[in-house]
Amino acid sequence: MNPILNDIHPLRHWLPNGADFLKISGPCSAETPEQVEEMMQALTKVPGLHYVRFGVWKPRTRPNSFEGNGNPALEWLRDSARRTGLPQMVEVANHTHVEAALKAGIEALWIGARTTVNPFSVQNIADALKGIDVPIFVKNPISPDLPLWLGALERVHASGIRKLVAVHRGFTSYDAHPYRNAARWEIPLQLKGMIPELPVICDPSHIAGRRDLVPEVAQKALDFGMQGLMVESHPNPEFAWSDAAQQLNVRDLNAFWSGLEYASTTGPSAEFNDRLWALRKLIDSLDEDLLNVLARRMEYTREIGQHKADHNITLFQLERWNEILSTRTQRAEELGLDAEFVRTMWMDMHQRGLEIQARAVESARRVEPPVME
Ligand code: PEP
Ligand code: MN
């Protein structure tokens, strides 16, 4: 637990009607006054939405892409908010953005993934937030770096913000994975484990990168107990000026929200449940990691068996086995684990590995019987 961040306001203290789940939607970018108005009008038909998101300053990977309409777009937002009464939020990347957005009556702000990576920028924003009471959402940095995310949250918190929310939007990765950004669920779950009071929500759009994959990522976020979703939607997503592939059609939004299954938690108190939830989710996520690692280890074992078979080498090599057993048990002790427990686990794994290798040898040796006429 991080003692510095122990006084964050729970969602139920600041969302209308004591809600403890944040519903956010809106387009990647505010494109034209007409698109803003169409969007806002459409979202008045989505019940229970807390904020409409709009990108006004867009951090694009390459220059010469659409980089947002800036201050004029804030005017469109303000006019439309007056007509519809829906609260809006925008991304800020420096103190000038913060000042302009607040002046335009924007009700909440978020710090984007490319800004969270830079402590100078986060501090610049945090300084502009001193004495201001607006909800601030901090997206994870694009790199899978929990301390960097935590540091950004601490900087914002240190400027007095207590309506603080972390947004999980996935991480850049060159490893194969089905999404635009690797989800790495264990990272937001570890954050929640460290600061149980901190609301952690998910942005399934930037994880998925494709609109057909958004619902499954959103459902996973709910299964992991995340406390809200920020989902990109657009009146004509195919023609959106940014992130066209991942935005939902705003007309599909009600179906999207009602298609999700919301897990309920029950227990003697909210604090008990929060802590129990956070710890269980950490276990779930670690178990998933353990199983993946185990599967990869077995695959390498099989490859070694194949390699030995190819070169006619005995499967069991005492020297290697003794080395494994002594280094693993020694490391277990260093980590405060019971050495006997780890020894038994490795004996089981080794036994299983030998069986797998034996099968590899057997199939390498197997001579196909001649086909009888
Ligand atoms: C966005 O929300 O449109 C955006 C640019 O997000 P991120 O910072 O997560 O890439
Ligand atoms: Mn986007």
CSV table of C-alpha atoms and ligand atoms in Angstrom, one decimal:
chain,number,residue,atom,x,y,z
A,1,MET,CA,0.0,0.0,0.0
A,2,ASN,CA,1.3,3.4,-0.9
A,3,PRO,CA,0.7,5.8,2.1
A,4,ILE,CA,1.0,8.9,0.0
A,5,LEU,CA,-2.1,8.1,-2.0
A,6,ASN,CA,-4.4,6.9,0.7
A,7,ASP,CA,-6.9,9.7,0.6
A,8,ILE,CA,-8.2,9.4,-2.9
A,9,HIS,CA,-12.0,10.0,-3.2
A,10,PRO,CA,-13.9,6.9,-4.1
A,11,LEU,CA,-16.1,7.2,-7.2
A,12,ARG,CA,-19.3,6.8,-5.2
A,13,HIS,CA,-18.4,10.1,-3.4
A,14,TRP,CA,-18.3,12.2,-6.6
A,15,LEU,CA,-20.3,10.5,-9.3
A,16,PRO,CA,-24.0,11.3,-9.5
A,17,ASN,CA,-26.3,9.0,-7.4
A,18,GLY,CA,-23.3,7.3,-5.7
A,19,ALA,CA,-22.4,5.4,-8.8
A,20,ASP,CA,-19.2,3.4,-8.6
A,21,PHE,CA,-18.7,2.6,-12.3
A,22,LEU,CA,-17.6,5.2,-14.8
A,23,LYS,CA,-19.1,5.3,-18.2
A,24,ILE,CA,-17.2,7.4,-20.7
A,25,SER,CA,-17.6,7.6,-24.5
A,26,GLY,CA,-17.0,10.0,-27.3
A,27,PRO,CA,-14.9,10.3,-30.5
A,28,CYS,CA,-11.1,10.1,-30.6
A,29,SER,CA,-11.1,13.7,-31.9
A,30,ALA,CA,-13.4,16.7,-32.1
A,31,GLU,CA,-13.3,17.1,-35.9
A,32,THR,CA,-15.9,19.8,-36.9
A,33,PRO,CA,-18.6,21.7,-35.1
A,34,GLU,CA,-21.2,19.5,-36.9
A,35,GLN,CA,-19.5,16.3,-35.8
A,36,VAL,CA,-19.3,17.5,-32.2
A,37,GLU,CA,-23.0,18.4,-32.2
A,38,GLU,CA,-24.1,15.2,-33.8
A,39,MET,CA,-22.0,13.3,-31.3
A,40,MET,CA,-23.4,15.1,-28.3
A,41,GLN,CA,-27.0,14.8,-29.5
A,42,ALA,CA,-26.5,11.1,-30.0
A,43,LEU,CA,-25.0,10.6,-26.6
A,44,THR,CA,-28.0,12.2,-24.9
A,45,LYS,CA,-29.7,8.9,-25.8
A,46,VAL,CA,-27.1,6.8,-24.0
A,47,PRO,CA,-28.3,6.5,-20.4
A,48,GLY,CA,-25.9,7.0,-17.5
A,49,LEU,CA,-23.0,8.4,-19.4
A,50,HIS,CA,-20.7,10.4,-17.1
A,51,TYR,CA,-18.5,12.1,-19.6
A,52,VAL,CA,-18.2,12.6,-23.3
A,53,ARG,CA,-14.5,12.4,-24.3
A,54,PHE,CA,-13.0,14.5,-27.1
A,55,GLY,CA,-9.4,14.8,-28.3
A,56,VAL,CA,-8.8,18.5,-29.0
A,57,TRP,CA,-5.0,18.3,-29.1
A,58,LYS,CA,-3.9,15.0,-30.6
A,59,PRO,CA,-0.5,13.4,-29.9
A,60,ARG,CA,0.1,11.8,-33.3
A,61,THR,CA,3.0,9.4,-33.8
A,62,ARG,CA,4.0,11.0,-37.2
A,63,PRO,CA,3.8,14.6,-38.2
A,64,ASN,CA,1.4,15.8,-40.9
A,65,SER,CA,-1.4,13.7,-39.4
A,66,PHE,CA,-4.5,15.5,-38.0
A,67,GLU,CA,-3.2,17.0,-34.8
A,68,GLY,CA,-6.5,18.3,-33.4
A,69,ASN,CA,-8.4,21.6,-33.8
A,70,GLY,CA,-7.1,23.1,-30.5
A,71,ASN,CA,-8.8,26.1,-29.0
A,72,PRO,CA,-11.6,26.5,-31.7
A,73,ALA,CA,-12.7,23.0,-30.9
A,74,LEU,CA,-13.1,24.0,-27.2
A,75,GLU,CA,-15.6,26.6,-28.3
A,76,TRP,CA,-17.6,24.0,-30.2
A,77,LEU,CA,-17.6,21.8,-27.2
A,78,ARG,CA,-18.7,24.5,-24.9
A,79,ASP,CA,-21.6,25.5,-27.2
A,80,SER,CA,-22.7,21.9,-27.5
A,81,ALA,CA,-22.4,21.2,-23.7
A,82,ARG,CA,-24.8,24.2,-23.2
A,83,ARG,CA,-27.3,22.6,-25.5
A,84,THR,CA,-27.1,19.1,-24.2
A,85,GLY,CA,-26.0,19.4,-20.6
A,86,LEU,CA,-23.6,16.5,-20.9
A,87,PRO,CA,-20.2,16.9,-19.1
A,88,GLN,CA,-17.1,16.6,-21.3
A,89,MET,CA,-13.5,15.7,-20.9
A,90,VAL,CA,-10.4,16.4,-23.0
A,91,GLU,CA,-6.8,15.3,-23.1
A,92,VAL,CA,-4.2,17.8,-21.9
A,93,ALA,CA,-0.5,17.6,-22.5
A,94,ASN,CA,0.7,20.9,-20.9
A,95,HIS,CA,-0.4,23.7,-18.6
A,96,THR,CA,-1.6,25.8,-21.5
A,97,HIS,CA,-4.0,23.0,-22.4
A,98,VAL,CA,-5.2,22.8,-18.8
A,99,GLU,CA,-5.9,26.5,-18.6
A,100,ALA,CA,-7.7,26.7,-21.9
A,101,ALA,CA,-9.8,23.6,-21.2
A,102,LEU,CA,-10.9,24.7,-17.7
A,103,LYS,CA,-11.7,28.2,-19.1
A,104,ALA,CA,-14.0,26.5,-21.6
A,105,GLY,CA,-15.9,24.7,-18.8
A,106,ILE,CA,-14.5,21.2,-19.5
A,107,GLU,CA,-15.4,19.2,-16.5
A,108,ALA,CA,-12.6,16.6,-16.4
A,109,LEU,CA,-9.2,16.1,-18.0
A,110,TRP,CA,-7.0,13.2,-18.9
A,111,ILE,CA,-3.3,12.8,-19.4
A,112,GLY,CA,-2.5,10.7,-22.4
A,113,ALA,CA,-0.2,7.7,-22.6
A,114,ARG,CA,2.5,9.7,-24.5
A,115,THR,CA,2.5,12.4,-21.8
A,116,THR,CA,2.5,10.1,-18.8
A,117,VAL,CA,5.9,8.8,-19.9
A,118,ASN,CA,7.5,12.3,-19.4
A,119,PRO,CA,7.8,13.5,-15.8
A,120,PHE,CA,8.5,17.0,-16.9
A,121,SER,CA,5.2,17.2,-18.8
A,122,VAL,CA,3.3,15.6,-16.0
A,123,GLN,CA,4.8,18.1,-13.5
A,124,ASN,CA,4.0,20.9,-15.8
A,125,ILE,CA,0.3,19.8,-15.9
A,126,ALA,CA,0.3,19.1,-12.1
A,127,ASP,CA,1.5,22.6,-11.4
A,128,ALA,CA,-1.4,24.0,-13.4
A,129,LEU,CA,-3.8,21.9,-11.3
A,130,LYS,CA,-2.9,23.4,-7.9
A,131,GLY,CA,-6.0,24.6,-6.1
A,132,ILE,CA,-8.3,23.1,-8.7
A,133,ASP,CA,-10.9,20.5,-8.0
A,134,VAL,CA,-11.6,18.6,-11.2
A,135,PRO,CA,-11.4,14.8,-11.8
A,136,ILE,CA,-8.0,13.9,-13.4
A,137,PHE,CA,-7.6,10.7,-15.4
A,138,VAL,CA,-4.1,9.4,-15.9
A,139,LYS,CA,-3.6,6.9,-18.7
A,140,ASN,CA,-0.8,4.4,-18.3
A,141,PRO,CA,2.5,5.2,-20.1
A,142,ILE,CA,3.0,3.5,-23.5
A,143,SER,CA,5.8,1.5,-21.9
A,144,PRO,CA,4.9,-1.3,-19.4
A,145,ASP,CA,6.4,0.7,-16.6
A,146,LEU,CA,4.3,0.7,-13.4
A,147,PRO,CA,6.6,3.1,-11.4
A,148,LEU,CA,6.3,5.7,-14.2
A,149,TRP,CA,2.5,5.4,-14.1
A,150,LEU,CA,2.5,5.6,-10.3
A,151,GLY,CA,4.9,8.6,-10.4
A,152,ALA,CA,2.5,10.5,-12.7
A,153,LEU,CA,-0.4,9.7,-10.3
A,154,GLU,CA,1.7,10.9,-7.4
A,155,ARG,CA,2.6,14.2,-9.1
A,156,VAL,CA,-1.1,14.9,-9.8
A,157,HIS,CA,-2.1,13.9,-6.3
A,158,ALA,CA,0.6,16.1,-4.8
A,159,SER,CA,-1.0,19.1,-6.4
A,160,GLY,CA,-4.1,18.5,-4.4
A,161,ILE,CA,-6.2,16.4,-6.8
A,162,ARG,CA,-8.3,13.8,-5.0
A,163,LYS,CA,-10.7,12.8,-7.8
A,164,LEU,CA,-8.0,10.8,-9.4
A,165,VAL,CA,-8.5,7.9,-11.8
A,166,ALA,CA,-6.1,5.6,-13.5
A,167,VAL,CA,-6.9,4.5,-17.1
A,168,HIS,CA,-5.5,1.3,-18.5
A,169,ARG,CA,-5.0,1.6,-22.3
A,170,GLY,CA,-2.4,-1.1,-23.0
A,171,PHE,CA,1.3,-1.0,-23.8
A,172,THR,CA,3.4,-0.8,-26.9
A,173,SER,CA,4.9,-4.2,-27.5
A,174,TYR,CA,6.7,-6.0,-30.4
A,175,ASP,CA,5.7,-9.4,-29.1
A,176,ALA,CA,2.9,-11.1,-31.0
A,177,HIS,CA,-0.5,-10.3,-29.5
A,178,PRO,CA,-4.0,-9.9,-31.0
A,179,TYR,CA,-4.4,-6.2,-30.2
A,180,ARG,CA,-3.0,-2.8,-31.1
A,181,ASN,CA,-1.5,-2.5,-27.6
A,182,ALA,CA,-0.6,-5.4,-25.3
A,183,ALA,CA,-3.1,-5.5,-22.5
A,184,ARG,CA,-0.7,-6.7,-19.8
A,185,TRP,CA,-3.6,-7.0,-17.3
A,186,GLU,CA,-1.2,-7.7,-14.4
A,187,ILE,CA,0.1,-4.1,-14.5
A,188,PRO,CA,-3.2,-2.3,-13.8
A,189,LEU,CA,-4.0,-5.0,-11.3
A,190,GLN,CA,-0.7,-4.5,-9.5
A,191,LEU,CA,-1.5,-0.8,-9.4
A,192,LYS,CA,-4.9,-1.5,-7.8
A,193,GLY,CA,-3.1,-3.9,-5.4
A,194,MET,CA,-0.8,-1.1,-4.3
A,195,ILE,CA,-3.5,1.6,-4.0
A,196,PRO,CA,-6.9,-0.1,-3.4
A,197,GLU,CA,-8.6,3.2,-3.1
A,198,LEU,CA,-7.6,4.3,-6.6
A,199,PRO,CA,-10.4,3.8,-9.3
A,200,VAL,CA,-8.8,2.0,-12.2
A,201,ILE,CA,-10.8,2.0,-15.5
A,202,CYS,CA,-10.1,0.6,-18.9
A,203,ASP,CA,-9.9,2.1,-22.4
A,204,PRO,CA,-10.6,-1.0,-24.5
A,205,SER,CA,-10.5,1.0,-27.7
A,206,HIS,CA,-6.8,1.8,-27.6
A,207,ILE,CA,-6.0,-1.8,-26.4
A,208,ALA,CA,-8.1,-3.5,-29.1
A,209,GLY,CA,-7.3,-1.2,-32.0
A,210,ARG,CA,-10.3,-2.8,-33.9
A,211,ARG,CA,-13.9,-2.1,-33.2
A,212,ASP,CA,-14.9,-5.8,-33.4
A,213,LEU,CA,-12.4,-6.6,-30.6
A,214,VAL,CA,-13.5,-3.8,-28.3
A,215,PRO,CA,-16.3,-5.8,-26.6
A,216,GLU,CA,-14.1,-8.7,-25.6
A,217,VAL,CA,-11.5,-6.4,-24.1
A,218,ALA,CA,-14.2,-4.4,-22.3
A,219,GLN,CA,-15.7,-7.6,-20.9
A,220,LYS,CA,-12.3,-8.8,-19.7
A,221,ALA,CA,-11.8,-5.4,-17.9
A,222,LEU,CA,-15.1,-5.9,-16.1
A,223,ASP,CA,-14.2,-9.5,-15.3
A,224,PHE,CA,-11.0,-8.1,-13.7
A,225,GLY,CA,-13.2,-5.8,-11.7
A,226,MET,CA,-12.2,-2.5,-13.3
A,227,GLN,CA,-14.4,0.4,-12.3
A,228,GLY,CA,-15.3,1.9,-15.6
A,229,LEU,CA,-14.7,2.1,-19.3
A,230,MET,CA,-13.6,4.9,-21.7
A,231,VAL,CA,-14.8,3.7,-25.1
A,232,GLU,CA,-14.3,5.6,-28.4
A,233,SER,CA,-17.4,6.2,-30.5
A,234,HIS,CA,-18.1,8.3,-33.6
A,235,PRO,CA,-21.1,9.0,-35.8
A,236,ASN,CA,-19.2,7.8,-38.9
A,237,PRO,CA,-16.3,5.8,-37.5
A,238,GLU,CA,-15.1,4.6,-40.9
A,239,PHE,CA,-14.4,8.2,-41.9
A,240,ALA,CA,-13.0,9.4,-38.5
A,241,TRP,CA,-10.0,11.7,-38.8
A,242,SER,CA,-8.1,9.6,-36.2
A,243,ASP,CA,-8.4,6.0,-34.9
A,244,ALA,CA,-11.0,5.1,-37.6
A,245,ALA,CA,-10.5,1.4,-37.1
A,246,GLN,CA,-11.3,1.2,-33.4
A,247,GLN,CA,-14.2,3.6,-32.8
A,248,LEU,CA,-17.7,2.1,-32.3
A,249,ASN,CA,-20.6,3.6,-34.2
A,250,VAL,CA,-22.4,5.7,-31.7
A,251,ARG,CA,-25.6,4.1,-32.7
A,252,ASP,CA,-24.2,0.7,-31.4
A,253,LEU,CA,-23.3,2.1,-28.1
A,254,ASN,CA,-26.4,1.2,-26.1
A,255,ALA,CA,-26.1,-2.4,-27.4
A,256,PHE,CA,-22.4,-2.4,-26.4
A,257,TRP,CA,-23.1,-1.3,-22.8
A,258,SER,CA,-26.0,-3.7,-22.4
A,259,GLY,CA,-24.1,-6.6,-23.9
A,260,LEU,CA,-21.6,-6.5,-21.0
A,261,GLU,CA,-21.9,-8.6,-17.9
A,262,TYR,CA,-21.2,-6.7,-14.7
A,263,ALA,CA,-19.7,-8.8,-11.9
A,264,SER,CA,-21.1,-8.0,-8.5
A,265,THR,CA,-19.1,-8.1,-5.3
A,266,THR,CA,-20.6,-8.9,-1.9
A,267,GLY,CA,-19.0,-8.9,1.5
A,268,PRO,CA,-19.1,-7.5,5.0
A,269,SER,CA,-17.8,-4.0,4.0
A,270,ALA,CA,-16.7,-2.0,1.0
A,271,GLU,CA,-13.1,-1.8,2.3
A,272,PHE,CA,-13.1,-5.6,2.9
A,273,ASN,CA,-14.3,-6.2,-0.6
A,274,ASP,CA,-11.9,-3.7,-2.2
A,275,ARG,CA,-8.9,-5.4,-0.6
A,276,LEU,CA,-10.1,-8.9,-1.2
A,277,TRP,CA,-10.9,-8.1,-4.8
A,278,ALA,CA,-7.5,-6.5,-5.4
A,279,LEU,CA,-5.6,-9.4,-3.9
A,280,ARG,CA,-7.7,-12.1,-5.7
A,281,LYS,CA,-7.2,-10.3,-9.0
A,282,LEU,CA,-3.5,-10.2,-8.4
A,283,ILE,CA,-3.5,-14.0,-7.8
A,284,ASP,CA,-5.6,-14.5,-11.0
A,285,SER,CA,-3.2,-12.5,-13.0
A,286,LEU,CA,-0.1,-14.2,-11.5
A,287,ASP,CA,-1.6,-17.6,-12.1
A,288,GLU,CA,-2.2,-16.7,-15.7
A,289,ASP,CA,1.5,-15.7,-15.9
A,290,LEU,CA,2.6,-18.9,-14.2
A,291,LEU,CA,0.7,-21.1,-16.6
A,292,ASN,CA,2.0,-19.2,-19.6
A,293,VAL,CA,5.6,-19.6,-18.3
A,294,LEU,CA,5.0,-23.3,-17.6
A,295,ALA,CA,3.7,-23.9,-21.1
A,296,ARG,CA,6.7,-22.2,-22.6
A,297,ARG,CA,9.1,-24.2,-20.3
A,298,MET,CA,7.5,-27.5,-21.4
A,299,GLU,CA,7.8,-26.5,-25.0
A,300,TYR,CA,11.6,-25.9,-24.5
A,301,THR,CA,11.8,-29.2,-22.7
A,302,ARG,CA,10.3,-30.9,-25.7
A,303,GLU,CA,12.7,-29.1,-28.1
A,304,ILE,CA,15.7,-30.3,-25.9
A,305,GLY,CA,14.3,-33.8,-26.1
A,306,GLN,CA,14.2,-33.5,-29.9
A,307,HIS,CA,17.7,-32.1,-30.0
A,308,LYS,CA,19.0,-34.9,-27.9
A,309,ALA,CA,17.2,-37.5,-30.0
A,310,ASP,CA,18.7,-36.0,-33.2
A,311,HIS,CA,22.2,-36.4,-31.7
A,312,ASN,CA,21.6,-39.7,-29.9
A,313,ILE,CA,22.3,-38.3,-26.4
A,314,THR,CA,20.9,-39.8,-23.2
A,315,LEU,CA,17.9,-38.0,-21.9
A,316,PHE,CA,18.8,-37.9,-18.2
A,317,GLN,CA,22.0,-36.0,-17.4
A,318,LEU,CA,22.7,-36.1,-13.7
A,319,GLU,CA,25.1,-33.2,-13.6
A,320,ARG,CA,22.6,-30.8,-15.2
A,321,TRP,CA,19.8,-32.1,-13.0
A,322,ASN,CA,21.8,-31.5,-9.8
A,323,GLU,CA,22.7,-28.0,-11.0
A,324,ILE,CA,19.0,-27.2,-11.6
A,325,LEU,CA,18.0,-28.5,-8.2
A,326,SER,CA,20.6,-26.7,-6.2
A,327,THR,CA,20.4,-23.4,-8.0
A,328,ARG,CA,16.5,-23.3,-7.9
A,329,THR,CA,16.3,-24.3,-4.2
A,330,GLN,CA,19.0,-21.7,-3.3
A,331,ARG,CA,17.1,-19.0,-5.2
A,332,ALA,CA,13.9,-20.1,-3.6
A,333,GLU,CA,15.5,-19.5,-0.2
A,334,GLU,CA,16.7,-16.1,-1.2
A,335,LEU,CA,13.2,-15.2,-2.2
A,336,GLY,CA,11.8,-16.4,1.2
A,337,LEU,CA,10.2,-19.5,-0.3
A,338,ASP,CA,10.2,-22.9,1.3
A,339,ALA,CA,13.1,-24.8,-0.4
A,340,GLU,CA,11.4,-28.2,0.1
A,341,PHE,CA,8.2,-27.0,-1.5
A,342,VAL,CA,10.2,-25.7,-4.5
A,343,ARG,CA,12.3,-28.9,-4.7
A,344,THR,CA,9.2,-31.0,-4.9
A,345,MET,CA,7.7,-28.8,-7.6
A,346,TRP,CA,10.9,-29.0,-9.7
A,347,MET,CA,11.1,-32.8,-9.2
A,348,ASP,CA,7.5,-33.1,-10.6
A,349,MET,CA,8.3,-30.8,-13.4
A,350,HIS,CA,11.5,-32.7,-14.2
A,351,GLN,CA,9.7,-36.0,-14.2
A,352,ARG,CA,7.1,-34.6,-16.5
A,353,GLY,CA,9.8,-33.1,-18.7
A,354,LEU,CA,11.6,-36.5,-19.0
A,355,GLU,CA,8.3,-38.1,-20.1
A,356,ILE,CA,7.9,-35.4,-22.8
A,357,GLN,CA,11.4,-35.9,-23.9
A,358,ALA,CA,11.0,-39.7,-24.0
A,359,ARG,CA,8.1,-39.3,-26.3
A,360,ALA,CA,10.1,-37.1,-28.6
A,361,VAL,CA,12.9,-39.7,-28.7
A,362,GLU,CA,10.3,-42.5,-29.3
A,363,SER,CA,8.7,-40.7,-32.2
A,364,ALA,CA,12.1,-39.9,-33.7
A,365,ARG,CA,13.1,-43.6,-33.6
A,366,ARG,CA,9.7,-44.9,-34.8
A,367,VAL,CA,10.1,-46.7,-38.1
A,368,GLU,CA,7.0,-46.7,-40.1
A,369,PRO,CA,6.0,-50.3,-41.0
A,370,PRO,CA,6.1,-51.1,-44.7
A,371,VAL,CA,2.8,-50.8,-46.5
A,372,MET,CA,1.6,-54.3,-47.4
A,373,GLU,CA,0.2,-54.8,-50.8
B,1,PEP,C1,-6.9,9.0,-27.1
B,1,PEP,O1,-7.5,8.8,-26.1
B,1,PEP,O2,-7.4,9.3,-28.2
B,1,PEP,C2,-5.4,8.8,-27.1
B,1,PEP,C3,-4.6,9.5,-27.9
B,1,PEP,O3,-5.1,7.9,-26.2
B,1,PEP,P1,-3.7,7.3,-25.7
B,1,PEP,O4,-3.0,8.4,-24.9
B,1,PEP,O5,-4.2,6.2,-24.8
B,1,PEP,O6,-2.9,6.9,-26.9
B,2,MN,MN,-7.9,7.7,-30.1
